[in-house]
XYZ file of C-alpha atoms in Angstrom:
694
model
C -119.552 -9.435 76.621
C -123.287 -9.493 76.414
C -123.650 -9.745 80.246
C -121.293 -6.783 80.676
C -123.513 -4.581 78.464
C -126.627 -5.898 80.188
C -125.326 -4.683 83.551
C -125.684 -1.106 82.280
C -129.444 -1.526 81.974
C -131.786 -0.471 84.843
C -134.366 -3.197 85.534
C -137.834 -2.724 86.937
C -140.379 -5.281 88.192
C -142.898 -6.351 85.451
C -146.416 -4.967 85.916
C -147.987 -8.071 84.384
C -147.105 -11.770 84.747
C -144.047 -12.774 82.645
C -143.388 -16.284 81.464
C -139.716 -17.051 81.230
C -138.628 -19.011 78.095
C -135.541 -20.123 80.069
C -137.558 -22.038 82.612
C -140.985 -22.188 81.044
C -142.472 -20.887 84.336
C -143.776 -17.629 85.729
C -140.729 -15.484 86.466
C -140.071 -13.307 89.538
C -138.306 -10.020 89.422
C -135.409 -11.469 91.430
C -134.936 -13.984 88.641
C -135.202 -11.679 85.597
C -133.976 -8.387 87.042
C -130.262 -9.002 86.549
C -127.786 -9.250 83.737
C -126.846 -12.925 84.369
C -130.368 -14.033 83.586
C -130.262 -12.394 80.153
C -126.943 -14.015 79.403
C -128.547 -17.401 80.163
C -131.636 -16.358 78.059
C -129.280 -15.780 75.158
C -127.433 -19.099 75.424
C -129.778 -21.696 76.817
C -132.530 -23.623 74.920
C -135.851 -21.967 74.557
C -138.575 -23.634 76.644
C -141.434 -22.461 74.381
C -143.615 -25.564 74.748
C -143.278 -25.492 78.514
C -144.118 -21.798 78.538
C -147.353 -22.478 76.573
C -148.261 -25.270 78.945
C -147.859 -22.895 81.878
C -150.172 -20.415 80.263
C -152.808 -23.091 79.829
C -152.357 -24.219 83.459
C -152.906 -20.636 84.575
C -156.145 -20.603 82.525
C -154.969 -18.172 79.831
C -156.851 -18.914 76.608
C -156.854 -15.628 74.631
C -153.590 -15.105 72.760
C -152.497 -11.986 70.779
C -149.166 -11.992 68.951
C -147.400 -8.642 68.705
C -145.416 -8.750 65.515
C -145.504 -8.345 61.719
C -146.583 -12.010 61.062
C -148.373 -14.614 63.170
C -145.419 -17.065 63.347
C -145.639 -17.720 67.111
C -149.390 -18.282 66.989
C -148.813 -21.313 64.707
C -146.155 -22.667 67.100
C -148.339 -22.069 70.130
C -151.279 -23.989 68.578
C -149.003 -26.979 68.004
C -148.033 -26.957 71.713
C -151.633 -27.169 73.027
C -154.686 -29.214 72.224
C -156.163 -28.392 68.797
C -159.413 -27.006 70.201
C -157.813 -24.873 72.881
C -157.711 -21.077 72.889
C -158.376 -18.067 70.629
C -155.426 -16.952 68.555
C -155.293 -13.403 67.202
C -152.563 -11.777 65.052
C -151.835 -8.049 65.167
C -150.596 -7.897 61.649
C -150.529 -10.355 58.766
C -148.439 -10.242 55.590
C -150.467 -9.433 52.392
C -153.401 -8.154 54.406
C -154.129 -4.477 55.033
C -152.871 -3.504 58.507
C -156.132 -1.770 59.485
C -158.266 -4.722 58.344
C -156.289 -7.243 60.495
C -155.995 -5.071 63.559
C -159.703 -4.188 63.549
C -160.727 -7.860 63.069
C -158.668 -8.842 66.062
C -159.913 -5.883 68.050
C -163.500 -7.002 67.308
C -162.803 -10.465 68.647
C -161.203 -9.074 71.823
C -164.220 -6.878 72.400
C -166.580 -9.831 71.966
C -164.468 -11.862 74.365
C -165.066 -9.198 77.061
C -161.747 -7.267 76.846
C -162.127 -3.706 78.103
C -161.302 -1.542 75.021
C -160.291 2.068 75.507
C -162.790 3.460 72.976
C -161.958 7.052 73.931
C -158.351 6.487 72.943
C -159.374 4.662 69.842
C -161.610 7.531 68.649
C -159.490 10.522 69.783
C -158.016 11.168 66.275
C -161.325 10.872 64.439
C -164.327 12.946 63.790
C -167.531 11.066 64.547
C -171.175 11.905 64.058
C -174.090 11.012 66.230
C -176.706 8.850 64.474
C -180.261 8.646 65.808
C -181.326 5.030 66.097
C -184.740 3.625 66.952
C -185.048 3.126 70.704
C -187.638 0.362 70.763
C -185.365 -2.679 70.155
C -183.068 -1.433 72.920
C -183.509 -1.145 76.651
C -183.314 2.635 76.272
C -179.547 2.718 76.963
C -176.970 4.937 75.278
C -174.093 3.233 73.437
C -172.315 6.253 71.958
C -169.179 7.847 73.136
C -169.804 11.433 74.367
C -167.621 13.571 72.206
C -168.748 16.665 74.094
C -166.247 15.605 76.818
C -163.371 15.855 74.392
C -161.317 19.013 74.229
C -161.545 20.825 70.805
C -157.880 20.028 70.202
C -158.600 16.358 70.201
C -160.495 16.582 66.913
C -159.617 19.972 65.419
C -156.212 18.909 64.156
C -152.989 20.146 62.624
C -152.257 19.618 58.924
C -150.577 16.200 59.420
C -153.383 14.915 61.583
C -155.976 16.174 59.077
C -154.078 14.279 56.360
C -153.963 11.050 58.362
C -157.671 11.234 59.112
C -158.514 11.943 55.452
C -156.480 9.198 53.923
C -157.729 6.720 56.474
C -161.332 7.645 55.589
C -160.497 7.360 51.849
C -158.826 3.967 52.370
C -161.670 2.537 54.289
C -164.295 3.763 51.838
C -162.253 2.482 48.840
C -162.780 -1.089 50.197
C -166.553 -0.664 49.919
C -168.293 -0.966 46.481
C -171.944 -0.414 45.640
C -173.769 -3.710 45.801
C -174.993 -3.315 42.201
C -171.632 -2.598 40.576
C -171.059 -6.132 39.248
C -167.297 -5.633 39.510
C -166.322 -8.996 37.961
C -167.972 -8.072 34.679
C -165.966 -4.927 33.873
C -162.909 -6.522 32.232
C -165.294 -8.116 29.708
C -167.313 -4.904 29.374
C -164.192 -2.927 28.360
C -163.244 -5.648 25.820
C -166.730 -5.624 24.316
C -166.660 -1.813 23.977
C -163.149 -2.074 22.514
C -164.615 -4.299 19.752
C -167.588 -1.934 19.198
C -165.268 1.028 18.965
C -163.042 -0.699 16.428
C -166.128 -1.435 14.307
C -167.189 2.218 14.396
C -163.695 3.369 13.457
C -163.431 0.942 10.515
C -166.982 1.785 9.410
C -166.174 5.571 9.503
C -162.953 5.203 7.522
C -164.823 3.134 4.954
C -167.474 5.880 4.672
C -164.626 8.327 4.013
C -163.485 6.042 1.185
C -159.938 5.481 2.547
C -157.901 2.275 2.912
C -160.325 0.736 0.454
C -157.565 -0.965 -1.574
C -154.307 -2.725 -1.027
C -151.073 -0.735 -0.427
C -153.008 2.481 0.137
C -151.100 4.660 2.618
C -151.581 8.012 4.368
C -149.901 10.152 6.959
C -152.291 11.668 9.509
C -152.079 15.051 7.818
C -152.847 13.556 4.392
C -155.792 11.681 5.780
C -157.212 14.859 7.406
C -156.939 16.677 4.172
C -158.501 13.931 2.004
C -161.407 13.369 4.354
C -161.873 17.104 5.274
C -161.492 16.287 8.987
C -160.753 19.348 11.182
C -157.308 19.807 12.551
C -158.527 19.600 16.078
C -158.939 15.882 15.639
C -155.348 15.241 14.543
C -154.346 13.430 17.780
C -157.520 11.465 17.810
C -157.122 10.245 14.223
C -153.526 9.275 14.982
C -154.827 7.102 17.895
C -157.375 5.541 15.593
C -154.657 4.554 13.097
C -152.221 3.284 15.740
C -155.057 1.139 17.256
C -155.821 -0.364 13.790
C -152.128 -1.021 13.306
C -151.970 -2.846 16.652
C -154.974 -4.888 15.547
C -153.228 -5.896 12.303
C -155.543 -4.014 10.005
C -152.944 -1.475 8.992
C -149.151 -1.284 8.996
C -147.261 1.665 10.429
C -144.055 2.761 8.715
C -142.750 5.839 10.534
C -145.593 8.383 9.993
C -147.313 6.498 7.201
C -150.120 4.031 7.746
C -150.666 1.497 4.971
C -153.446 -1.044 4.290
C -151.870 -4.150 2.696
C -155.458 -5.300 2.217
C -158.637 -3.218 2.029
C -160.178 -2.580 5.421
C -162.677 -5.416 6.076
C -166.331 -5.089 6.655
C -166.707 -3.595 10.098
C -169.345 -6.058 11.283
C -170.909 -3.101 13.007
C -174.362 -4.606 13.435
C -172.847 -7.753 15.059
C -170.807 -5.647 17.431
C -173.830 -3.532 18.360
C -175.976 -6.609 18.923
C -173.364 -8.189 21.230
C -172.980 -4.975 23.190
C -176.722 -4.544 23.644
C -177.099 -8.159 24.774
C -174.385 -7.905 27.449
C -174.500 -4.264 28.577
C -178.202 -3.816 29.355
C -177.545 -2.566 32.848
C -175.422 0.340 31.521
C -177.596 1.013 28.481
C -177.330 4.853 28.731
C -173.534 4.545 28.149
C -174.107 2.244 25.179
C -176.787 4.601 23.718
C -174.324 7.475 24.075
C -171.633 5.557 22.195
C -174.141 4.633 19.499
C -175.313 8.292 19.060
C -171.648 9.331 18.650
C -170.876 6.460 16.250
C -173.845 7.374 14.024
C -172.596 10.920 13.576
C -168.808 10.342 13.455
C -168.225 11.521 9.886
C -170.287 14.717 10.509
C -168.507 15.441 13.774
C -165.054 14.937 12.398
C -165.807 17.348 9.536
C -167.191 19.905 11.874
C -170.738 19.662 10.551
C -172.209 18.303 13.820
C -171.629 19.402 17.382
C -170.495 16.476 19.517
C -172.222 18.032 22.515
C -175.463 17.157 20.788
C -174.704 13.514 21.470
C -174.110 14.194 25.163
C -177.103 16.439 25.577
C -179.509 15.117 22.938
C -182.318 17.701 22.361
C -180.992 19.479 25.481
C -181.679 16.449 27.705
C -179.485 15.774 30.797
C -180.572 12.078 30.889
C -177.192 10.796 29.550
C -175.075 12.928 31.854
C -177.345 12.001 34.770
C -176.262 8.360 34.285
C -172.637 8.958 33.318
C -171.858 11.336 36.219
C -174.515 10.536 38.930
C -176.204 7.165 38.941
C -173.792 4.754 37.238
C -172.590 2.373 40.043
C -169.032 2.911 38.886
C -169.298 6.652 39.385
C -171.172 6.229 42.716
C -168.172 4.153 44.026
C -165.759 7.003 43.300
C -168.058 9.776 44.493
C -168.470 7.852 47.753
C -164.682 7.999 48.261
C -164.768 11.790 47.617
C -167.654 12.059 50.079
C -165.663 10.175 52.750
C -162.635 12.425 52.222
C -164.772 15.589 52.535
C -166.624 14.300 55.542
C -163.391 13.571 57.359
C -161.909 16.934 56.368
C -165.010 18.799 57.518
C -164.888 17.060 60.920
C -161.198 17.892 61.467
C -160.710 21.352 60.000
C -160.967 24.068 62.614
C -161.493 26.942 60.162
C -164.779 28.821 60.061
C -166.170 29.000 57.418
C -164.794 25.986 55.521
C -163.969 27.471 52.129
C -164.452 25.134 49.221
C -163.817 25.618 45.491
C -165.001 23.179 42.841
C -163.264 23.466 39.435
C -165.039 22.395 36.244
C -168.084 21.333 38.251
C -170.115 20.765 35.003
C -173.405 18.910 35.618
C -172.667 18.604 39.334
C -172.253 14.818 39.593
C -169.669 14.975 42.393
C -171.168 18.060 43.934
C -174.488 16.250 44.461
C -172.648 13.469 46.333
C -170.862 15.817 48.809
C -172.960 18.912 49.401
C -175.064 17.405 52.155
C -171.820 16.830 54.198
C -171.101 20.552 54.643
C -172.613 22.360 57.669
C -174.645 25.239 56.146
C -173.745 27.646 58.912
C -170.025 27.367 58.377
C -169.468 26.624 54.670
C -168.606 28.845 51.725
C -168.767 26.740 48.540
C -167.732 28.220 45.165
C -169.110 26.275 42.227
C -167.236 27.122 38.972
C -167.029 26.140 35.370
C -165.830 27.665 32.099
C -169.398 27.872 30.777
C -172.401 29.740 32.169
C -174.471 26.935 30.672
C -173.602 24.680 33.599
C -173.843 27.403 36.185
C -177.428 28.225 35.376
C -178.368 24.509 35.463
C -176.525 24.068 38.824
C -178.168 27.074 40.394
C -181.583 25.546 39.838
C -180.466 22.026 40.778
C -178.762 23.037 44.071
C -181.156 25.722 45.170
C -181.520 24.034 48.548
C -177.935 24.897 49.434
C -177.775 28.668 50.210
C -174.033 28.538 50.958
C -173.115 27.991 47.236
C -171.936 30.818 45.094
C -171.427 30.521 41.343
C -168.652 31.911 39.144
C -166.696 31.381 35.935
C -163.164 30.067 36.249
C -160.714 28.866 33.549
C -158.084 26.985 35.590
C -155.671 27.147 32.578
C -155.322 30.900 33.257
C -154.087 32.713 36.324
C -156.967 32.514 38.861
C -155.939 35.808 40.445
C -156.468 37.599 37.102
C -160.005 36.198 37.169
C -160.759 37.566 40.632
C -159.788 34.707 42.840
C -157.541 35.487 45.809
C -154.416 33.217 46.308
C -154.546 30.936 49.317
C -158.237 31.540 49.933
C -159.631 27.922 49.903
C -159.253 25.067 52.346
C -160.472 22.382 49.903
C -160.252 22.444 46.080
C -162.222 19.734 44.223
C -162.054 18.812 40.526
C -163.875 15.827 38.917
C -162.475 14.866 35.511
C -161.655 18.446 34.770
C -157.879 19.073 35.104
C -156.815 16.714 32.402
C -158.815 18.729 29.819
C -156.131 21.471 29.694
C -153.159 22.334 27.537
C -150.410 22.253 30.178
C -151.176 19.984 33.147
C -148.215 21.314 35.177
C -149.313 24.876 34.795
C -152.834 23.829 35.662
C -151.728 22.230 38.899
C -149.729 25.333 39.756
C -152.823 27.450 39.372
C -154.799 25.026 41.541
C -152.166 25.030 44.201
C -152.102 28.830 44.434
C -155.741 28.794 45.393
C -155.188 26.569 48.470
C -154.475 27.812 51.966
C -151.413 26.282 53.768
C -152.198 22.650 54.499
C -155.252 22.762 52.177
C -156.506 19.681 50.348
C -156.780 19.096 46.585
C -159.261 16.250 45.775
C -159.303 14.985 42.189
C -161.545 12.447 40.566
C -159.784 11.382 37.313
C -159.993 8.656 34.708
C -156.555 7.051 34.728
C -156.733 4.724 31.770
C -157.585 5.699 28.163
C -160.233 3.222 26.983
C -160.858 2.880 23.259
C -164.464 4.008 23.481
C -163.297 7.444 24.674
C -162.111 7.998 21.062
C -165.633 7.800 19.664
C -167.337 9.687 22.624
C -165.761 12.215 25.032
C -162.638 12.405 22.885
C -164.722 14.203 20.276
C -165.579 17.043 22.605
C -163.632 20.318 22.491
C -161.017 20.295 25.267
C -160.209 16.565 25.258
C -157.424 16.962 22.607
C -156.038 20.272 23.967
C -153.012 18.713 25.768
C -149.631 20.111 24.578
C -147.361 19.517 27.498
C -144.344 17.161 27.565
C -145.931 15.050 30.276
C -148.584 13.525 28.000
C -147.917 12.148 24.536
C -150.720 10.005 23.164
C -153.812 11.007 25.171
C -154.799 13.526 27.872
C -155.036 11.072 30.746
C -152.420 10.256 33.406
C -151.965 7.079 35.473
C -152.399 7.229 39.243
C -148.583 6.987 39.613
C -148.049 9.837 37.129
C -150.546 12.025 39.035
C -148.674 11.321 42.283
C -145.233 12.134 40.863
C -146.576 15.289 39.124
C -148.302 16.606 42.218
C -145.182 16.158 44.285
C -143.127 18.022 41.664
C -145.565 20.895 41.630
C -145.436 21.817 45.308
C -147.774 19.407 47.085
C -146.373 17.846 50.238
C -148.359 14.633 50.356
C -150.271 12.593 47.799
C -152.423 9.448 48.022
C -154.474 7.694 45.374
C -157.528 5.373 45.744
C -158.219 2.603 45.099
C -154.682 1.592 46.114
C -152.322 -0.289 43.823
C -153.187 -3.908 43.098
C -156.708 -3.446 44.404
C -159.424 -5.385 42.504
C -161.165 -2.015 42.047
C -158.449 -0.830 39.664
C -160.268 -2.609 36.856
C -162.626 0.336 36.881
C -159.739 2.473 35.483
C -160.412 5.696 37.558
C -158.873 6.993 40.763
C -159.465 9.531 43.550
C -156.308 11.553 44.082
C -155.860 13.447 47.337
C -153.035 15.910 47.764
C -152.127 18.356 50.518
C -150.408 21.668 50.078
C -147.504 22.425 52.334
C -148.530 23.684 55.725
C -145.649 26.212 55.802
C -146.059 29.595 54.258
C -147.847 32.876 54.692
C -151.091 33.229 56.497
C -154.014 32.453 54.222
C -155.734 35.540 52.791
C -159.423 36.206 53.140
C -161.553 34.171 50.808
C -162.493 35.505 47.346
C -165.629 37.580 46.979
C -167.200 36.301 43.722
C -169.346 38.853 41.913
C -172.807 37.512 41.492
C -174.547 37.910 38.171
C -178.247 38.571 38.004
C -179.732 35.044 37.912
C -183.277 36.124 38.355
C -184.103 35.038 34.837
C -183.032 31.485 35.192
C -186.090 29.301 35.124
C -188.454 32.128 34.115
C -190.711 31.555 31.184
C -191.654 33.779 28.315
C -195.468 33.657 28.135
C -195.459 34.712 24.459
C -193.451 31.760 23.315
C -194.391 28.627 25.197
C -196.969 27.119 22.858
C -197.424 26.432 19.138
C -200.045 29.236 19.224
C -197.115 31.669 19.192
C -195.914 30.209 15.929
C -199.475 30.403 14.505
C -199.730 33.960 15.577
C -196.507 34.861 13.842
C -197.981 33.536 10.611
C -200.835 36.080 10.827
C -198.540 39.068 11.273
C -197.324 41.449 8.567
C -193.717 40.676 7.540
C -192.181 43.606 9.429
C -194.166 42.897 12.600
C -193.265 39.214 12.390
C -189.570 40.063 12.051
C -189.751 42.269 15.164
C -191.594 39.634 17.154
C -189.119 36.911 16.146
C -186.244 39.288 17.000
C -187.669 39.936 20.440
C -188.179 36.140 20.912
C -184.606 35.249 19.857
C -183.081 38.160 21.856
C -184.995 37.010 24.954
C -183.671 33.435 24.546
C -180.092 34.598 24.015
C -180.340 36.805 27.096
C -181.610 33.873 29.164
C -178.882 31.587 27.837
C -176.281 34.165 28.770
C -177.929 34.684 32.117
C -177.958 38.410 31.654
C -180.404 40.805 33.345
C -183.761 41.007 31.541
C -183.231 44.725 30.937
C -180.029 44.064 28.997
C -180.501 44.659 25.275
C -178.287 42.720 22.889
C -177.526 44.271 19.584
C -179.229 42.203 16.887
C -176.033 42.458 14.746
C -173.642 41.491 17.500
C -171.791 38.213 16.968
C -173.118 35.833 19.611
C -169.760 34.068 20.082
C -168.105 37.452 20.716
C -170.511 38.215 23.570
C -170.059 34.953 25.390
C -172.154 32.214 23.725
C -169.892 29.144 23.739
C -170.455 25.721 22.130
C -172.407 24.335 25.008
C -174.650 27.430 25.015
C -175.144 27.029 21.294
C -176.762 23.662 21.976
C -178.985 25.108 24.627
C -179.932 28.088 22.533
C -180.836 25.972 19.523
C -182.964 23.688 21.726
C -184.750 26.542 23.561
C -185.573 28.211 20.263
C -187.111 25.028 18.890
C -189.052 24.419 22.117
C -190.357 27.924 22.315
C -191.647 27.675 18.743
C -193.017 24.198 19.176
C -191.047 23.303 16.073
C -188.649 20.466 16.946
C -186.030 19.501 14.416
C -186.300 22.688 12.338
C -183.019 24.317 13.257
C -179.504 22.929 12.422
C -176.968 21.906 15.093
C -174.563 24.505 13.578
C -177.096 27.284 13.913
C -174.912 30.064 15.415
C -171.859 29.081 13.250
C -173.961 29.520 10.111
C -176.021 32.423 11.418
C -173.856 34.158 14.061
C -176.134 37.087 14.970
C -179.663 37.491 16.197
C -180.523 39.154 12.907
C -179.162 36.306 10.815
C -180.963 33.702 12.958
C -184.276 35.584 12.577
C -183.842 35.765 8.813
C -183.090 32.085 8.634
C -186.025 31.124 10.866
C -188.398 33.140 8.672
C -187.121 31.320 5.609
C -187.685 27.911 7.243
C -190.943 28.627 8.959
C -192.662 30.971 6.535
C -191.071 30.094 3.138
C -189.487 33.514 2.848
C -186.346 33.891 0.657
C -183.695 31.664 2.156
C -181.300 33.283 4.539
C -177.685 33.307 3.466
C -175.351 31.501 5.869
C -172.178 33.206 6.840
C -170.269 30.821 4.688
C -172.152 32.075 1.575
C -172.017 35.883 1.872
C -174.606 37.834 -0.111
C -174.243 41.313 -1.513
C -175.464 42.865 1.795
C -172.685 41.294 3.773
C -169.512 40.768 1.767
C -166.761 38.858 3.552
C -163.878 41.191 3.343
C -160.500 40.497 4.845
C -161.481 42.663 7.815
C -164.652 40.636 8.330
C -162.709 37.378 8.398
C -160.335 38.787 11.039
C -163.284 39.483 13.229
C -164.626 35.884 13.021
C -163.909 33.429 15.789
C -161.830 30.274 15.071
C -164.982 28.166 15.260
C -166.777 30.390 12.720
C -163.914 30.396 10.294
C -163.629 26.580 10.585
C -167.340 26.136 9.967
C -167.208 28.497 6.941
C -164.182 26.816 5.347
C -165.578 23.307 5.866
C -168.810 24.288 4.246
C -166.966 25.788 1.251
C -164.744 22.672 0.916
C -167.873 20.507 0.950
C -169.264 22.343 -1.959
C -166.170 21.914 -4.204
């Protein structure tokens, strides 16, 4: 039956020598070019050892097995002398395909095999690198890409995807030499112990769980400790964590201490952390700053951003988002993805949008990849605070434009045209939203057909987040059904969610089971479907007047300004201080210098957000040469330029104390109408101060 089927096959003479396992010898076409031979091949014993001996006799010594596992290589070695031949697998189980194939290819090349490098490189975008010529004999070793047709490297959507994920995969295998990867499991455990000590210490300061059988629901605990409602989810995580550690018991929604919470051993935990985490000391210092202010932050009396930007310094964020080896590892993957995409996309210009760019940690890693003459890069955030800083920092890149964007809201309503970007990037930004599905829908609408979404996201919720970044507004906003306990998603959850929300392909790096997963973050690359309407022209962002960024006010740069104020008559001093504060507010909001802000206008109503409040407080102190004189809650207590000036006069010149908004005087009674005009943050600050005085 087999021979009858084999007669239907058309046979051709082999173009290379063929060894027959029926005879163990070199076979001729007359022998193998008929159905009867293949019947014998099926039924007769395999002469494998004889075949290998024939190969040796013919002086073949370089063996490559084509197959999923090197089974025949092992058999072949046993048939010949132990020191004979070079044996190369194509693939090997439990080893990445590319790693094995490239290793074998390298050996073949060294052995003198003629490799078709043009064919090897045809799907990739390469760059020429200038090398010193003196060690060489002035010969060129680079493939001439100019000879390739544009279609060979300007690819369709699927080819772009293949190139991008290949670049990401290869880069994900390479870690910075100073990352000390093996230490991270112990680092996370140590920070877990330090976090638990801070949590226990803070609850003891609040005077709760100080005796046996003392129990609270989360709501009851918030009320007793005067903790703001925005931290409800965070406090719930605290209590669950202590229950898992055996310090509390959870009964439905009630958490009970059978014994009083023990001494936190905070000093011991801090000493251990300092002794073992010296190479990431900026992270440890950040955790300690947060821990020292936990009770104030939870009660709304201290802005958590002050811990991230102490005295307006970017030193902490420079480490956390730029120089930390952990972050450099992930930013290098993003850079590899972008570099591959830039080399393969045929659009001109390449239109890029970065969402929630913040301090520009990821931006700094990738901007040099983009060709200035064919790139349009839109740098966005929800706060002008970051845009002003970025405009100074990235002044060398003229192709960047800056604009506000809240990705939780419809981008089109904010002036962004659907389908107008080829690449959208977001680094640890998308999780800080109320509805992650709606957020992804908004991001997808911005992409052109076949466009790429590149995310850098933390994918495991470490305990120390709950005494640091978890305190910042936005971290606890999540309200969707996808997330329950914390705002982060696993790499698998991101993949599933992106596919559900209209992305055609998704890949995450490092890959599952990689040793790099101990770092607990991932780069997620997704591609929008290539089918659909033609992409619309890119958005034209309205530029604000940024001429005042970086300017100085000559009248307020030295302590002499403060001394001069002291010599003025009261009315003149008030006017000078008003001009000084107004100028600082104008600069903080990045408004034109000619713009005049009403001294009675509420600053939060005209665009000063919580980050800007930190900047404004710091610039006022710096301009006066009077560090530490203004409270962190300055614009919550004194929400207008007029109120700030009155307060500053009371502090600096012993005038009658200004009345904070939470203690209205006769000149400004808080009527029901006034309260309705306050922002949520102002009302919260006012109520907390009142509660603290009861």
